[in-house]
């Protein structure tokens, strides 16, 4: 192993140890009524994931999240490329996007619920509206920051329109677009879970809400742990890719 | 149709104003014939339209009036085959390695993969980029990146090479040595070279003919023949004629540059006493 990866592995271990210690300390402070200590939670979680009742919830959430993310990325990219290249539309719509981005999406929930009803479509819609705007805003910037000289170089090499997009515009914008994807990923996950918590009959968000209703602290802790681990692992991965992409930009 | 390799007749360029106003007259009218295999240099005050002239020749920007011909064919905002361009700015693709950047030049060339590979290797060696073939542009200095761009152009073996201040990012010593490289390449390939530079000595050292451009709108106000032998290198600076030619260029250019400076400080006296 190189010293570089040694260091990052050591840092990760130290970080996890600190988090666990903090968790344990918090438990001593908050007590049995609100929390469980790390070890008990891990044991409960290990148990939970072996029960048959758990997996439908997980797969429901993952399906809703995956579809919401796909929609957020597709719509965000299309909007971003369109507004990035078309300056008149950008002048009209970009301030609107920024304004919508800053309102708490939860206020739109009643409307979405009425429009989509309870269940999968509402969750997906709620997840997607969280993710679309950051992906779009980052893509707009990415497209606007493409150096014209690179496009000129493509023209000198006589690239057709499709080749121009594939081998110049897209790779040139990719690092910035990927940052948008990373932010969109986190927000879509939050949106999907919020959707599940407020109106659904399946999924991890729903499981969490039921656990709160039943004051099942073990279950609350276990679901929270699973979500945190998932989000942290994927975010770390995305951040590493993001850094790698940006290291190359001049 | 003329038998010159490149031929410009009454070429002007006016950039339309964004709000339908008068527009910016950047270039011309320019008449110019480049012979096949000629080394032609252009010097001129900054902002006078040199890059614009190059882009019109390359077909990157359509001329507002007049005609451009390359090898007897009209060039109309439609980039002809056989022209290579090295831009003033850094045009490396940051997501490709040095090797991949250079290979990009051969995308449209009908060649077997191993033949392309060989051509890329040759150009890498020629430009002294051997140690950096696998590096990414972000890891290179500005001068090195410019070499990558030159290599990416040379690998296509263009019949007309357009260079826009290609050595701007290099120090004086490297500049002179790169000049020698360009001269060697020019002799080897028989390509026609059109070089824009702001260094008078560079123009004098390299070119067969040198044009001085006026302040914007750029016109060719003087064309100087150097009469250097085809076999030459940077040591030509020792010759007596070298000083004479450079001095003549400067005499013309000085007045034009002063006009440009006066424009910038509008309202002030044009020339110091
Ligand atoms: N796309 C464009 N739209 C409008 N004006 C332009 C455009 N490109 C260049 N110009 C203007 O045309 C004039 C000539 O520009 P050009 O880049 O050809 O000058 P140059 O001689 O190459 O200058 P430099 O020595 O600084 O490289 C400048 O005033 C510039 O602002
Ligand atoms: Mg220029």
Coordinates of C-alpha atoms and ligand atoms in Angstrom, one line a residue:
Chain A
X1 CA 0.0 0.0 0.0
X2 CA 1.3 3.5 -0.8
X3 CA 1.9 6.0 2.0
X4 CA -1.0 8.1 0.5
X5 CA -3.6 5.4 0.8
X6 CA -2.1 4.3 4.2
X7 CA -2.7 7.8 5.5
X8 CA -6.3 8.0 4.2
X9 CA -7.1 4.6 5.7
X10 CA -5.6 5.7 9.1
X11 CA -7.6 8.9 8.9
X12 CA -10.8 7.0 8.2
X13 CA -10.2 4.7 11.2
X14 CA -9.5 7.6 13.5
X15 CA -12.6 9.4 12.3
X16 CA -14.8 6.3 12.8
X17 CA -13.4 5.8 16.3
X18 CA -14.1 9.4 17.2
X19 CA -17.6 9.1 16.0
X20 CA -18.2 6.0 18.0
X21 CA -16.8 7.5 21.1
X22 CA -18.9 10.6 20.6
X23 CA -22.0 8.4 20.2
X24 CA -21.2 6.5 23.4
X25 CA -20.7 9.8 25.3
X26 CA -24.0 11.2 23.9
X27 CA -25.7 8.0 25.0
X28 CA -24.4 8.4 28.6
X29 CA -25.7 11.9 28.5
X30 CA -29.1 11.4 26.8
X31 CA -29.9 8.0 28.4
X32 CA -31.9 4.9 27.5
X33 CA -35.1 6.9 26.8
X34 CA -33.7 8.5 23.6
X35 CA -30.8 6.4 22.5
X36 CA -28.9 3.1 22.4
X37 CA -25.1 2.7 22.6
X38 CA -23.1 1.7 19.5
X39 CA -22.7 -1.9 20.4
X40 CA -26.3 -2.5 21.2
X41 CA -27.3 -0.7 18.0
X42 CA -25.0 -2.8 15.9
X43 CA -26.3 -6.0 17.4
X44 CA -29.9 -4.9 16.7
X45 CA -29.1 -3.8 13.2
X46 CA -27.4 -7.1 12.4
X47 CA -30.5 -8.8 13.6
X48 CA -32.8 -6.5 11.7
X49 CA -31.2 -7.1 8.3
X50 CA -31.7 -10.8 8.6
X51 CA -35.5 -10.5 9.1
X52 CA -37.8 -10.9 6.1
X53 CA -39.9 -7.9 7.0
X54 CA -36.9 -5.5 6.6
X55 CA -36.0 -6.1 2.9
X56 CA -39.2 -4.9 1.2
X57 CA -38.8 -1.6 3.0
X58 CA -35.2 -1.3 1.9
X59 CA -35.9 -2.2 -1.7
X60 CA -38.8 0.2 -1.8
X61 CA -36.7 3.1 -0.6
X62 CA -33.8 2.2 -3.0
X63 CA -36.2 1.9 -5.9
X64 CA -37.9 5.2 -5.2
X65 CA -34.5 6.9 -4.7
X66 CA -32.9 5.4 -7.8
X67 CA -35.9 6.6 -10.0
X68 CA -35.9 10.0 -8.3
X69 CA -32.2 10.4 -8.9
X70 CA -32.5 9.3 -12.5
X71 CA -35.2 11.9 -13.1
X72 CA -33.3 14.6 -11.3
X73 CA -30.1 14.0 -13.3
X74 CA -31.9 13.7 -16.7
X75 CA -34.1 16.8 -16.2
X76 CA -31.3 18.7 -14.5
X77 CA -28.8 18.0 -17.3
X78 CA -31.3 18.8 -20.0
X79 CA -32.3 22.1 -18.3
X80 CA -28.7 22.9 -17.6
X81 CA -27.5 22.3 -21.1
X82 CA -30.4 24.3 -22.6
X83 CA -30.0 27.3 -20.3
X84 CA -26.2 27.1 -20.5
X85 CA -26.2 27.5 -24.2
X86 CA -29.2 29.7 -24.7
X87 CA -28.5 33.0 -23.0
X88 CA -31.9 34.6 -23.3
X89 CA -33.7 31.6 -21.7
X90 CA -31.0 31.6 -19.0
X91 CA -31.6 35.3 -18.2
X92 CA -35.3 34.5 -17.7
X93 CA -35.1 31.1 -15.9
X94 CA -31.9 31.1 -13.9
X95 CA -33.1 33.6 -11.2
X96 CA -36.3 31.5 -11.0
X97 CA -34.4 28.3 -10.4
X98 CA -32.3 30.0 -7.7
X99 CA -35.4 31.3 -6.0
X100 CA -37.1 27.9 -6.1
X101 CA -33.9 26.3 -4.8
X102 CA -34.0 28.4 -1.7
X103 CA -37.6 27.7 -0.6
X104 CA -38.0 24.7 1.7
X105 CA -39.4 22.0 -0.5
X106 CA -41.4 20.7 2.4
X107 CA -43.9 23.5 1.8
X108 CA -44.7 21.9 -1.6
X109 CA -45.5 18.6 0.0
X110 CA -49.3 19.1 0.4
X111 CA -49.6 20.0 -3.3
X112 CA -47.5 17.0 -4.4
X113 CA -49.5 14.7 -2.2
X114 CA -52.8 15.9 -3.7
X115 CA -51.4 15.6 -7.2
X116 CA -49.8 12.2 -6.9
X117 CA -51.6 10.5 -4.0
X118 CA -50.0 8.4 -1.3
X119 CA -47.2 6.1 -2.2
X120 CA -44.4 5.7 -4.8
X121 CA -45.1 8.5 -7.3
X122 CA -45.3 11.1 -4.5
X123 CA -42.0 9.9 -3.0
X124 CA -40.3 9.9 -6.3
X125 CA -41.6 13.4 -7.2
X126 CA -40.5 14.7 -3.8
X127 CA -37.0 13.2 -4.2
X128 CA -36.7 14.5 -7.7
X129 CA -37.6 18.1 -7.0
X130 CA -34.9 18.2 -4.4
X131 CA -32.3 17.1 -6.9
X132 CA -33.2 18.7 -10.2
X133 CA -32.3 22.2 -9.4
X134 CA -28.8 21.7 -8.0
X135 CA -27.9 19.5 -11.0
X136 CA -29.4 22.1 -13.4
X137 CA -27.6 25.0 -11.7
X138 CA -24.2 23.3 -11.7
X139 CA -24.7 22.2 -15.3
X140 CA -25.5 25.7 -16.4
X141 CA -22.3 26.9 -14.9
X142 CA -20.3 24.0 -16.3
X143 CA -21.5 24.7 -19.8
X144 CA -20.9 28.5 -19.5
X145 CA -17.4 27.9 -18.3
X146 CA -16.3 25.7 -21.2
X147 CA -13.4 27.6 -22.8
X148 CA -14.4 28.8 -26.3
X149 CA -10.9 27.9 -27.4
X150 CA -11.6 24.2 -26.9
X151 CA -14.7 24.5 -29.1
X152 CA -12.6 26.3 -31.7
X153 CA -10.0 23.5 -31.5
X154 CA -12.8 21.0 -32.2
X155 CA -13.9 23.0 -35.2
X156 CA -10.3 23.1 -36.6
X157 CA -10.3 19.3 -36.3
X158 CA -13.6 19.3 -38.2
X159 CA -15.7 17.5 -35.6
X160 CA -19.4 17.0 -36.4
X161 CA -22.0 18.3 -33.9
X162 CA -22.4 15.0 -32.2
X163 CA -18.7 14.4 -31.9
X164 CA -18.3 17.9 -30.6
X165 CA -20.7 17.2 -27.8
X166 CA -19.3 13.8 -27.0
X167 CA -15.6 14.5 -27.2
X168 CA -15.4 18.2 -26.2
X169 CA -18.4 19.8 -24.6
X170 CA -19.2 16.9 -22.3
X171 CA -15.7 16.1 -21.0
X172 CA -15.0 19.8 -20.6
X173 CA -18.1 20.3 -18.5
X174 CA -17.9 16.9 -16.7
X175 CA -16.0 17.9 -13.5
X176 CA -18.5 20.7 -12.7
X177 CA -21.5 18.5 -13.7
X178 CA -20.2 15.8 -11.4
X179 CA -20.1 18.2 -8.5
X180 CA -23.8 19.0 -9.3
X181 CA -24.5 15.3 -9.3
X182 CA -22.9 14.8 -5.9
X183 CA -25.0 17.6 -4.4
X184 CA -28.1 16.3 -6.2
X185 CA -27.4 12.8 -4.9
X186 CA -27.5 14.0 -1.2
X187 CA -30.6 16.2 -1.7
X188 CA -32.5 13.6 -3.6
X189 CA -31.9 11.1 -0.8
X190 CA -33.1 13.6 1.8
X191 CA -36.2 14.3 -0.4
X192 CA -37.1 10.7 -0.9
X193 CA -36.8 9.9 2.8
X194 CA -38.8 13.0 3.8
X195 CA -41.5 11.8 1.3
X196 CA -41.5 8.4 2.9
X197 CA -41.7 9.8 6.4
X198 CA -44.8 11.9 5.8
X199 CA -46.9 9.8 3.6
X200 CA -46.1 6.3 2.7
X201 CA -46.8 2.8 3.8
X202 CA -43.5 1.3 3.0
X203 CA -39.8 2.2 2.9
X204 CA -37.2 3.1 5.4
X205 CA -38.7 6.5 6.1
X206 CA -42.0 4.9 6.9
X207 CA -40.2 2.4 9.1
X208 CA -38.6 5.2 11.0
X209 CA -41.9 7.0 11.5
X210 CA -43.6 3.9 12.8
X211 CA -40.7 3.3 15.2
X212 CA -41.1 6.8 16.5
X213 CA -44.9 6.2 16.9
X214 CA -44.2 3.0 18.8
X215 CA -41.3 4.5 20.7
X216 CA -39.1 1.7 19.5
X217 CA -35.7 3.3 20.2
X218 CA -33.8 0.2 19.0
X219 CA -35.4 0.4 15.6
X220 CA -35.0 4.2 15.3
X221 CA -31.3 3.8 16.0
X222 CA -30.8 0.9 13.6
X223 CA -32.6 2.6 10.6
X224 CA -30.7 5.8 11.3
X225 CA -27.4 4.0 11.4
X226 CA -28.1 2.2 8.1
X227 CA -29.0 5.5 6.4
X228 CA -26.0 7.3 7.8
X229 CA -23.6 4.6 6.7
X230 CA -25.2 4.4 3.2
X231 CA -25.0 8.2 2.7
X232 CA -21.5 8.5 4.1
X233 CA -20.1 5.7 2.1
X234 CA -21.5 6.9 -1.2
X235 CA -20.7 10.5 -0.5
X236 CA -17.1 9.7 0.2
X237 CA -16.9 7.7 -3.0
X238 CA -18.4 10.5 -5.0
X239 CA -16.2 13.1 -3.4
X240 CA -13.1 11.1 -4.3
X241 CA -14.2 10.9 -7.9
X242 CA -15.1 14.6 -7.9
X243 CA -11.6 15.5 -6.6
X244 CA -10.0 13.3 -9.2
X245 CA -11.9 15.0 -12.0
X246 CA -11.1 18.4 -10.7
X247 CA -7.4 17.7 -10.2
X248 CA -7.1 17.6 -14.0
X249 CA -8.8 20.8 -14.8
X250 CA -6.4 23.7 -15.5
Chain B
X1 CA -8.5 31.3 -59.0
X2 CA -4.8 32.0 -58.5
X3 CA -1.8 29.6 -58.2
X4 CA -0.9 31.0 -54.8
X5 CA -1.3 28.5 -52.0
X6 CA -3.4 30.9 -50.0
X7 CA -4.9 34.0 -51.6
X8 CA -6.9 36.8 -50.0
X9 CA -8.8 39.4 -51.9
X10 CA -10.3 42.5 -50.3
X11 CA -10.9 40.6 -47.1
X12 CA -12.6 42.6 -44.4
X13 CA -14.1 41.6 -41.1
X14 CA -16.7 43.7 -39.2
X15 CA -18.0 42.1 -36.0
X16 CA -21.7 43.0 -35.7
X17 CA -22.6 44.9 -32.6
X18 CA -24.7 43.0 -30.1
X19 CA -27.5 45.6 -30.1
X20 CA -27.7 46.3 -33.8
X21 CA -25.3 49.2 -33.6
X22 CA -22.4 50.1 -35.9
X23 CA -20.3 47.0 -35.4
X24 CA -16.5 46.7 -34.9
X25 CA -14.3 47.0 -38.0
X26 CA -11.5 44.7 -37.0
X27 CA -9.8 43.9 -40.2
X28 CA -9.0 45.0 -43.8
X29 CA -9.3 45.3 -46.6
X30 CA -6.4 42.9 -46.9
X31 CA -4.9 41.5 -50.1
X32 CA -2.4 38.7 -49.6
X33 CA -0.9 35.8 -51.6
X34 CA 1.2 33.2 -49.8
X35 CA 3.4 31.0 -52.1
X36 CA 3.5 27.3 -51.5
X37 CA 6.1 26.5 -48.9
X38 CA 6.6 30.1 -48.0
X39 CA 7.3 31.2 -44.4
X40 CA 5.2 34.4 -43.8
X41 CA 5.1 36.4 -40.6
X42 CA 2.8 39.1 -39.4
X43 CA 3.6 41.7 -36.8
X44 CA 1.3 44.4 -35.5
X45 CA 0.1 46.4 -32.5
X46 CA -2.0 44.5 -30.0
X47 CA -5.7 44.4 -30.9
X48 CA -5.1 45.3 -34.5
X49 CA -6.8 42.2 -35.9
X50 CA -4.0 39.6 -36.3
X51 CA -5.9 36.8 -34.7
X52 CA -9.0 37.8 -36.7
X53 CA -6.9 37.5 -39.9
X54 CA -5.8 34.1 -38.9
X55 CA -9.3 32.9 -38.1
X56 CA -10.6 34.1 -41.4
X57 CA -7.9 32.2 -43.3
X58 CA -8.7 29.1 -41.2
X59 CA -12.4 29.3 -42.0
X60 CA -13.2 29.7 -38.3
X61 CA -14.8 33.1 -38.9
X62 CA -16.4 34.1 -42.2
X63 CA -15.1 37.3 -43.8
X64 CA -17.6 40.1 -44.0
X65 CA -16.5 40.9 -47.5
X66 CA -13.9 39.6 -49.9
X67 CA -12.6 36.1 -50.7
X68 CA -10.2 33.6 -49.2
X69 CA -8.8 30.7 -51.2
X70 CA -6.8 27.8 -50.0
X71 CA -5.3 25.6 -52.8
X72 CA -7.7 27.2 -55.2
X73 CA -10.8 26.5 -53.2
X74 CA -13.0 29.1 -51.5
X75 CA -12.8 29.0 -47.7
X76 CA -16.2 30.0 -46.3
X77 CA -16.7 29.4 -42.6
X78 CA -16.1 25.8 -43.5
X79 CA -12.8 24.5 -42.3
X80 CA -10.7 23.0 -45.2
X81 CA -8.7 19.9 -44.8
X82 CA -4.9 20.4 -44.7
X83 CA -4.8 23.4 -42.4
X84 CA -3.4 23.2 -38.9
X85 CA -3.8 25.9 -36.3
X86 CA -2.0 26.7 -33.1
X87 CA -3.9 29.2 -31.1
X88 CA -2.7 32.1 -28.9
X89 CA -4.4 30.7 -25.8
X90 CA -3.8 27.3 -24.2
X91 CA -6.0 24.9 -26.0
X92 CA -4.9 21.6 -24.4
X93 CA -7.8 19.3 -23.4
X94 CA -7.3 18.9 -19.7
X95 CA -9.1 15.6 -19.5
X96 CA -6.7 13.9 -21.9
X97 CA -3.1 12.9 -21.3
X98 CA -0.3 14.5 -23.5
X99 CA -0.3 11.5 -25.7
X100 CA -4.1 11.4 -26.0
X101 CA -4.2 15.2 -26.7
X102 CA -1.8 14.7 -29.6
X103 CA -3.6 11.6 -30.9
X104 CA -6.7 13.7 -30.9
X105 CA -5.3 15.4 -34.0
X106 CA -5.5 12.2 -35.9
X107 CA -9.2 11.4 -35.2
X108 CA -10.3 12.2 -38.7
X109 CA -7.2 10.8 -40.4
X110 CA -7.7 7.5 -42.2
X111 CA -4.8 5.5 -40.9
X112 CA -4.3 2.1 -39.2
X113 CA -4.1 2.3 -35.4
X114 CA -0.4 1.4 -35.3
X115 CA 0.5 3.9 -38.0
X116 CA -1.3 6.6 -35.9
X117 CA 0.6 5.4 -32.8
X118 CA 3.9 5.8 -34.7
X119 CA 3.1 9.2 -35.9
X120 CA 2.2 10.3 -32.3
X121 CA 5.4 8.9 -31.0
X122 CA 7.5 10.7 -33.6
X123 CA 5.9 14.0 -32.8
X124 CA 6.3 13.5 -29.1
X125 CA 10.0 12.9 -29.6
X126 CA 10.3 15.8 -31.9
X127 CA 8.7 18.2 -29.4
X128 CA 10.8 16.8 -26.5
X129 CA 7.7 15.6 -24.7
X130 CA 8.9 12.0 -24.2
X131 CA 9.0 12.2 -20.4
X132 CA 5.5 13.7 -20.2
X133 CA 3.6 11.4 -22.6
X134 CA 1.4 10.0 -19.8
X135 CA 1.1 13.3 -17.9
X136 CA -2.0 15.5 -17.9
X137 CA -1.8 19.2 -19.0
X138 CA -2.4 20.4 -15.4
X139 CA 0.9 18.9 -14.5
X140 CA 2.8 20.8 -17.2
X141 CA 4.1 24.4 -17.4
X142 CA 2.5 26.8 -19.8
X143 CA 5.3 26.4 -22.3
X144 CA 5.1 22.7 -22.2
X145 CA 1.3 22.9 -22.8
X146 CA 1.9 25.1 -25.8
X147 CA 4.3 22.4 -27.1
X148 CA 1.5 19.8 -26.8
X149 CA -0.8 22.1 -28.9
X150 CA 1.9 22.5 -31.5
X151 CA 2.5 18.7 -31.5
X152 CA -1.3 18.1 -31.9
X153 CA -1.2 20.3 -35.0
X154 CA 2.0 18.9 -36.5
X155 CA 0.8 15.3 -36.1
X156 CA -1.8 15.9 -38.8
X157 CA 1.0 16.9 -41.2
X158 CA -0.9 20.1 -42.4
X159 CA 0.0 21.7 -45.7
X160 CA -0.7 25.1 -44.2
X161 CA 0.3 25.8 -40.6
X162 CA -1.2 28.9 -38.9
X163 CA 0.6 29.9 -35.7
X164 CA -0.8 32.6 -33.4
X165 CA 1.9 33.8 -31.1
X166 CA 2.8 30.1 -30.4
X167 CA 5.9 31.0 -28.3
X168 CA 4.2 33.7 -26.2
X169 CA 4.4 31.6 -23.1
X170 CA 8.1 30.7 -23.5
X171 CA 11.3 32.4 -22.3
X172 CA 13.6 34.0 -24.7
X173 CA 16.2 31.1 -24.9
X174 CA 13.5 28.5 -25.5
X175 CA 11.9 30.8 -28.0
X176 CA 15.0 30.9 -30.1
X177 CA 15.5 27.1 -29.9
X178 CA 11.8 26.5 -30.7
X179 CA 12.3 28.9 -33.6
X180 CA 15.1 26.6 -34.9
X181 CA 12.7 23.6 -34.5
X182 CA 10.0 25.3 -36.5
X183 CA 12.5 26.2 -39.2
X184 CA 13.6 22.6 -39.4
X185 CA 10.0 21.3 -39.6
X186 CA 9.2 23.9 -42.2
X187 CA 12.1 22.7 -44.4
X188 CA 11.3 19.0 -43.8
X189 CA 7.6 19.2 -44.5
X190 CA 7.5 21.8 -47.2
X191 CA 4.4 23.3 -45.5
X192 CA 3.4 26.9 -45.9
X193 CA 3.7 28.7 -42.6
X194 CA 1.8 31.8 -41.5
X195 CA 3.1 33.1 -38.2
X196 CA 1.7 35.8 -36.0
X197 CA 4.1 37.2 -33.4
X198 CA 4.7 40.3 -31.4
X199 CA 8.5 39.8 -31.3
X200 CA 10.1 41.6 -34.2
X201 CA 13.4 39.7 -34.0
X202 CA 11.4 36.4 -34.1
X203 CA 9.7 37.5 -37.3
X204 CA 12.9 38.6 -38.8
X205 CA 14.8 35.4 -37.9
X206 CA 12.1 33.0 -39.1
X207 CA 10.3 34.4 -42.1
X208 CA 10.8 34.8 -45.8
X209 CA 8.5 37.8 -45.8
X210 CA 7.1 39.9 -43.0
X211 CA 4.0 42.0 -43.0
X212 CA 3.4 44.9 -40.7
X213 CA -0.2 45.5 -39.8
X214 CA -1.7 48.9 -39.0
X215 CA -3.6 49.7 -35.9
X216 CA -7.2 48.5 -36.0
X217 CA -8.8 48.0 -38.5
X218 CA -5.8 45.9 -39.5
X219 CA -4.4 46.4 -43.0
X220 CA -1.0 45.3 -44.3
X221 CA 1.0 48.6 -44.5
X222 CA 4.4 47.2 -45.2
X223 CA 5.8 43.9 -46.5
X224 CA 9.5 43.2 -46.1
X225 CA 11.4 40.5 -47.9
X226 CA 14.2 39.0 -45.9
X227 CA 16.0 37.0 -48.7
X228 CA 17.4 34.5 -46.2
X229 CA 18.6 31.2 -47.5
X230 CA 16.2 28.2 -47.0
X231 CA 18.9 26.5 -44.8
X232 CA 19.0 28.8 -41.8
X233 CA 18.7 28.9 -38.1
X234 CA 18.7 31.3 -35.1
X235 CA 22.4 32.2 -35.8
X236 CA 21.1 34.4 -38.6
X237 CA 20.7 37.1 -35.9
X238 CA 24.5 37.7 -36.3
X239 CA 24.0 39.1 -39.8
X240 CA 24.1 42.8 -40.5
X241 CA 20.9 42.6 -42.5
X242 CA 19.1 41.2 -39.5
X243 CA 19.4 44.5 -37.6
X244 CA 18.5 46.5 -40.7
X245 CA 15.3 44.5 -41.3
X246 CA 14.3 44.6 -37.6
X247 CA 14.9 48.4 -37.6
X248 CA 12.7 48.9 -40.6
X249 CA 9.9 46.8 -39.1
X250 CA 10.1 48.8 -35.9
X251 CA 10.0 52.1 -37.7
X252 CA 6.6 51.3 -39.2
X253 CA 5.3 49.5 -36.2
X254 CA 6.2 52.2 -33.7
X255 CA 3.8 54.7 -35.3
X256 CA 1.0 52.2 -35.4
X257 CA 1.6 51.2 -31.8
X258 CA 1.5 54.8 -30.7
X259 CA -1.9 55.1 -32.4
X260 CA -3.2 52.2 -30.4
X261 CA -1.8 53.6 -27.2
X262 CA -3.4 57.0 -28.0
X263 CA -6.7 55.3 -28.5
X264 CA -6.6 53.6 -25.2
X265 CA -5.8 56.9 -23.4
X266 CA -8.5 58.7 -25.4
X267 CA -8.5 62.5 -25.0
X268 CA -4.8 62.7 -24.0
X269 CA -2.1 64.0 -26.3
X270 CA -1.3 61.4 -29.0
X271 CA 2.5 61.7 -28.9
X272 CA 5.0 62.9 -26.3
X273 CA 7.0 65.9 -27.5
Ligands
LIG1 N1 -15.7 37.5 -31.6 C1 -15.5 38.9 -31.6 N2 -16.6 39.7 -31.4 C2 -16.4 41.1 -31.4 N3 -15.2 41.7 -31.4 C3 -14.1 40.9 -31.6 C4 -14.2 39.4 -31.6 N4 -13.0 38.9 -31.8 C5 -12.1 40.0 -31.8 N5 -12.8 41.1 -31.7 C6 -12.2 42.5 -31.7 O1 -11.5 42.7 -32.9 C7 -10.3 43.4 -32.6 C8 -9.1 42.6 -33.1 O2 -8.9 41.4 -32.3 P1 -7.8 40.4 -32.6 O3 -7.9 39.3 -31.5 O4 -7.8 39.9 -34.0 O5 -6.5 41.2 -32.3 P2 -5.0 40.8 -32.2 O6 -4.2 41.6 -33.2 O7 -4.9 39.3 -32.4 O8 -4.6 41.2 -30.7 P3 -3.5 40.6 -29.7 O9 -2.2 41.1 -30.2 O10 -3.9 41.1 -28.4 O11 -3.6 39.1 -29.8 C9 -10.2 43.7 -31.1 O12 -10.6 45.0 -30.9 C10 -11.2 42.7 -30.5 O13 -11.8 43.2 -29.4
LIG2 MG1 -4.3 37.8 -31.1

